[in-house]
Short mmCIF file of C-alpha atoms in Angstrom, two decimals:
data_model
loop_
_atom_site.label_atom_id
_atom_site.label_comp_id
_atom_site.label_asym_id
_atom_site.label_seq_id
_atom_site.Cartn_x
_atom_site.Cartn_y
_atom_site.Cartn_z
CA UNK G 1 24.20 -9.34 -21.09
CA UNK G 2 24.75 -5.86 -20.23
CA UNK G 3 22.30 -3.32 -18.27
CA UNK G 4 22.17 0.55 -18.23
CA UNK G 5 20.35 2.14 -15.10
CA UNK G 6 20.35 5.71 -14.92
CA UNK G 7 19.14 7.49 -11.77
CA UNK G 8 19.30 4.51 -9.49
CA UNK G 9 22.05 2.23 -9.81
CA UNK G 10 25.87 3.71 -11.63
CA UNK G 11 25.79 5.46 -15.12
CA UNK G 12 27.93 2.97 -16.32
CA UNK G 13 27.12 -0.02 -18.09
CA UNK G 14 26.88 -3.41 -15.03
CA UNK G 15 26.57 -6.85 -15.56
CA UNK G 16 23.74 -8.57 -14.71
CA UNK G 17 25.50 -10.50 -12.14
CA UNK G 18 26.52 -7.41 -10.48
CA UNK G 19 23.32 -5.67 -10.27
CA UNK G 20 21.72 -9.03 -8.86
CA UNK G 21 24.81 -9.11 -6.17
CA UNK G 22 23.78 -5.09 -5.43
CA UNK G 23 19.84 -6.16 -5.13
CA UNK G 24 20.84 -9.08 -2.58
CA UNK G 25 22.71 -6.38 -0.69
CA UNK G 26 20.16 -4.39 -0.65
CA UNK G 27 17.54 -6.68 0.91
CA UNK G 28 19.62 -7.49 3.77
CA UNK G 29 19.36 -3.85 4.63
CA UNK G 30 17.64 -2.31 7.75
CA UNK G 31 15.31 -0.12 5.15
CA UNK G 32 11.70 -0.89 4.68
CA UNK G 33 9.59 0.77 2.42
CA UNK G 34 5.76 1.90 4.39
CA UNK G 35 3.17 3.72 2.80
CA UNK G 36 1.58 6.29 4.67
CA UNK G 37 -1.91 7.39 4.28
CA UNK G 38 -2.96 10.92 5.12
CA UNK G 39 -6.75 11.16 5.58
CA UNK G 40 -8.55 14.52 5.50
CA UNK G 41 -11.13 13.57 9.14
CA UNK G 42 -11.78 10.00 8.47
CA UNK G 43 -8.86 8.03 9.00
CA UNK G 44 -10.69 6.23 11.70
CA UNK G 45 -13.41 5.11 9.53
CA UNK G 46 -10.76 3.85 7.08
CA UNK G 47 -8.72 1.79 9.11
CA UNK G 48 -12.29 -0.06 10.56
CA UNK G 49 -13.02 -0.89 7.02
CA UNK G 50 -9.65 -2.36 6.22
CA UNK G 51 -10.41 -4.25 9.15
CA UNK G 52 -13.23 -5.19 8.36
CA UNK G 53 -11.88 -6.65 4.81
CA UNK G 54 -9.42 -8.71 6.60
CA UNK G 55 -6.17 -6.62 5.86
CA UNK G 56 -5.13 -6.48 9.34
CA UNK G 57 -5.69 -4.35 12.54
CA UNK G 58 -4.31 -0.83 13.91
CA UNK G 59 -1.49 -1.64 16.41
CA UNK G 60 -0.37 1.70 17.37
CA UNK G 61 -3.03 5.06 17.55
CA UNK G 62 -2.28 8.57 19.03
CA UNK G 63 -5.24 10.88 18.72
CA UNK G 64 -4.50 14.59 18.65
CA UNK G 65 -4.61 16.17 22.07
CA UNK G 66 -4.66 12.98 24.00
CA UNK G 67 -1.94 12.24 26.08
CA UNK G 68 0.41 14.47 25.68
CA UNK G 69 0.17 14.78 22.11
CA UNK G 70 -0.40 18.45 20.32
CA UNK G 71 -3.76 19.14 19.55
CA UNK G 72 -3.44 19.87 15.89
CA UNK G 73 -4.99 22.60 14.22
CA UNK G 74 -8.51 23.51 12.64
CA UNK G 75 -10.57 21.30 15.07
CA UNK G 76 -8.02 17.89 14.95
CA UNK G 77 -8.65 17.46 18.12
CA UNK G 78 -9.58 13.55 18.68
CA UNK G 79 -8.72 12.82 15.24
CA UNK G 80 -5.83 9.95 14.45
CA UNK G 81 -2.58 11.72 14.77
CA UNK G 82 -0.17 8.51 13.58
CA UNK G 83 -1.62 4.55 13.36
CA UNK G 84 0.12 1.78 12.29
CA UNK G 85 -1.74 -0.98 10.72
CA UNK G 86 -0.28 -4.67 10.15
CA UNK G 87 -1.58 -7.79 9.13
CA UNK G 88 -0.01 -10.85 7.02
CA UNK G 89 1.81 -9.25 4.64
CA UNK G 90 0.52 -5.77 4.98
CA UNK G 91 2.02 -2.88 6.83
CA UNK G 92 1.42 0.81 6.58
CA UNK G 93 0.46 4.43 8.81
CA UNK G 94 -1.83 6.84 8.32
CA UNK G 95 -3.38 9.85 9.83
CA UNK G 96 -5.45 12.51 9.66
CA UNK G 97 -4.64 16.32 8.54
CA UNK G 98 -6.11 18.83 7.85
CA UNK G 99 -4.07 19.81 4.36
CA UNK G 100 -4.63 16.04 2.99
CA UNK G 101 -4.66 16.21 -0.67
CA UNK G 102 -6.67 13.58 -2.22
CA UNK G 103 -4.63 10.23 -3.03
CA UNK G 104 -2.92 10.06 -6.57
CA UNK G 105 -0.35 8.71 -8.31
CA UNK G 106 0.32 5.69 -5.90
CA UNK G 107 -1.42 2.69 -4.74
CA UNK G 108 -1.56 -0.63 -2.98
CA UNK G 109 -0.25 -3.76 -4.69
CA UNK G 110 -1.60 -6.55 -2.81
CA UNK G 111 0.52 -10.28 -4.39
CA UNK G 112 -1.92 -12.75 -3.64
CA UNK G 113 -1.63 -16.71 -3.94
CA UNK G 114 -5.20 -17.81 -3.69
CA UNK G 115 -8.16 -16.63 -6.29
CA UNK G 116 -10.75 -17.17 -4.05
CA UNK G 117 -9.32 -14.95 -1.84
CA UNK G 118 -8.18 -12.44 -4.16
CA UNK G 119 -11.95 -12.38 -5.33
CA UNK G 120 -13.47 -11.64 -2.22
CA UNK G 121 -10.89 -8.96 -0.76
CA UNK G 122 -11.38 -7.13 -4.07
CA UNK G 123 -15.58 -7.59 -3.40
CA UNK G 124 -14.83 -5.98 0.09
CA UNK G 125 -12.80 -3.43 -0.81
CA UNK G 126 -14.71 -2.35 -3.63
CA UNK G 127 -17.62 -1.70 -1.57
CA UNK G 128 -18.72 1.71 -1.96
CA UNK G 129 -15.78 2.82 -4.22
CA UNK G 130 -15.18 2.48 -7.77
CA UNK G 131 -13.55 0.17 -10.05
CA UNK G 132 -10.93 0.83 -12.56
CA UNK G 133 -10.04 -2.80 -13.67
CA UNK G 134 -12.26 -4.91 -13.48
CA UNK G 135 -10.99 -8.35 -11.59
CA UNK G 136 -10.14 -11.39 -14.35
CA UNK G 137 -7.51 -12.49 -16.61
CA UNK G 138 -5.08 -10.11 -18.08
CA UNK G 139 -2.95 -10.12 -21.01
CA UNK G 140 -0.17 -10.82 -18.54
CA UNK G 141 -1.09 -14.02 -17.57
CA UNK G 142 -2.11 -12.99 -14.00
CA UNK G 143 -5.44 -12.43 -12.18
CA UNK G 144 -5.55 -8.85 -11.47
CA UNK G 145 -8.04 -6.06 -10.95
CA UNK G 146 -7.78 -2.67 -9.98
CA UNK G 147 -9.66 -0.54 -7.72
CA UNK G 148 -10.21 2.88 -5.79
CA UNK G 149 -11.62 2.10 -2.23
CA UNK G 150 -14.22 4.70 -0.96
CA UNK G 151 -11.60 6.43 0.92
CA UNK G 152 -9.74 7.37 -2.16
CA UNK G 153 -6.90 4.64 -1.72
CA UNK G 154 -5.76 3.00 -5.22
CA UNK G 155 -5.89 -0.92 -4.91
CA UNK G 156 -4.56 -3.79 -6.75
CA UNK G 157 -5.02 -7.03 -6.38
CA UNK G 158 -2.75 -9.33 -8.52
CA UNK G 159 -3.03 -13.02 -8.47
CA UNK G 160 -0.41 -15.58 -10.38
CA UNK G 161 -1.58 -17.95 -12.21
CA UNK G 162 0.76 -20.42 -12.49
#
């Protein structure tokens, strides 16, 4: 079997074997890939409700103006500055700024391994926002639903079936 990749891996035509060798290399990197979530003025608010759902907690918070840190601009003052959130399996900043755009062309793909729980995180973090997939069977074979929180943030849940 041969495999083209253009843009990531060599122009040239790999094995398969290879490219699996250069993906085993990869993971034993120091690189991690984080999301980070920019928030107009309620970045706070987010990170309570996320957890709330059960996602995690903030481990790390510096407010604008508060020790030491610059103030910010156009009344940031107080606002989140950088958080870092973590729970099992979950990982990612956010802040506040002023110049936020609203959230597009990314989102959240949470792998569970239980149904139950898949169902009620989606419940939770559908709360307030608006659903795009509904949660159930897909043509796939998984259970998988897709949402956008009431923050903006793009969610989706997918859930094996085996």
């Amino acid at each position: 079997m041969r495999l083209t990749v253009h843009g990531v891996l060599p122009a040239r035509p790999i094995r398969m074997r290879s490219w699996l060798t250069q993906q085993v290399t990869l993971e034993r990197s120091a690189m991690q890939l984080s999301n980070y979530l920019f928030f107009t003025n309620n970045c706070a608010a987010a990170l309570a409700f996320y957890t709330r759902c059960g996602l995690g907690r903030v481990v790390e918070v510096l407010l604008y103006g508060e020790n030491g840190m610059p103030a910010g601009s156009n009344g940031m003052h107080g606002h989140i500055m950088h958080a870092s959130f973590k729970g099992p399996g979950v990982s990612f900043y956010a802040s506040d700024n002023h110049d936020a755009e609203p959230m597009r062309g990314s989102a959240h793909h949470l792998l569970m391994d239980n149904r139950a729980q898949t169902e009620q995180l989606f419940r939770q973090l559908a709360e307030g926002g608006t659903i795009t997939t509904p949660l159930g069977m897909q043509p796939w074979g998984d259970y998988y639903g897709k949402l956008t929180d009431q923050f903006g943030v793009q969610w989706m849940l997918d859930c094996p079936v085996s």
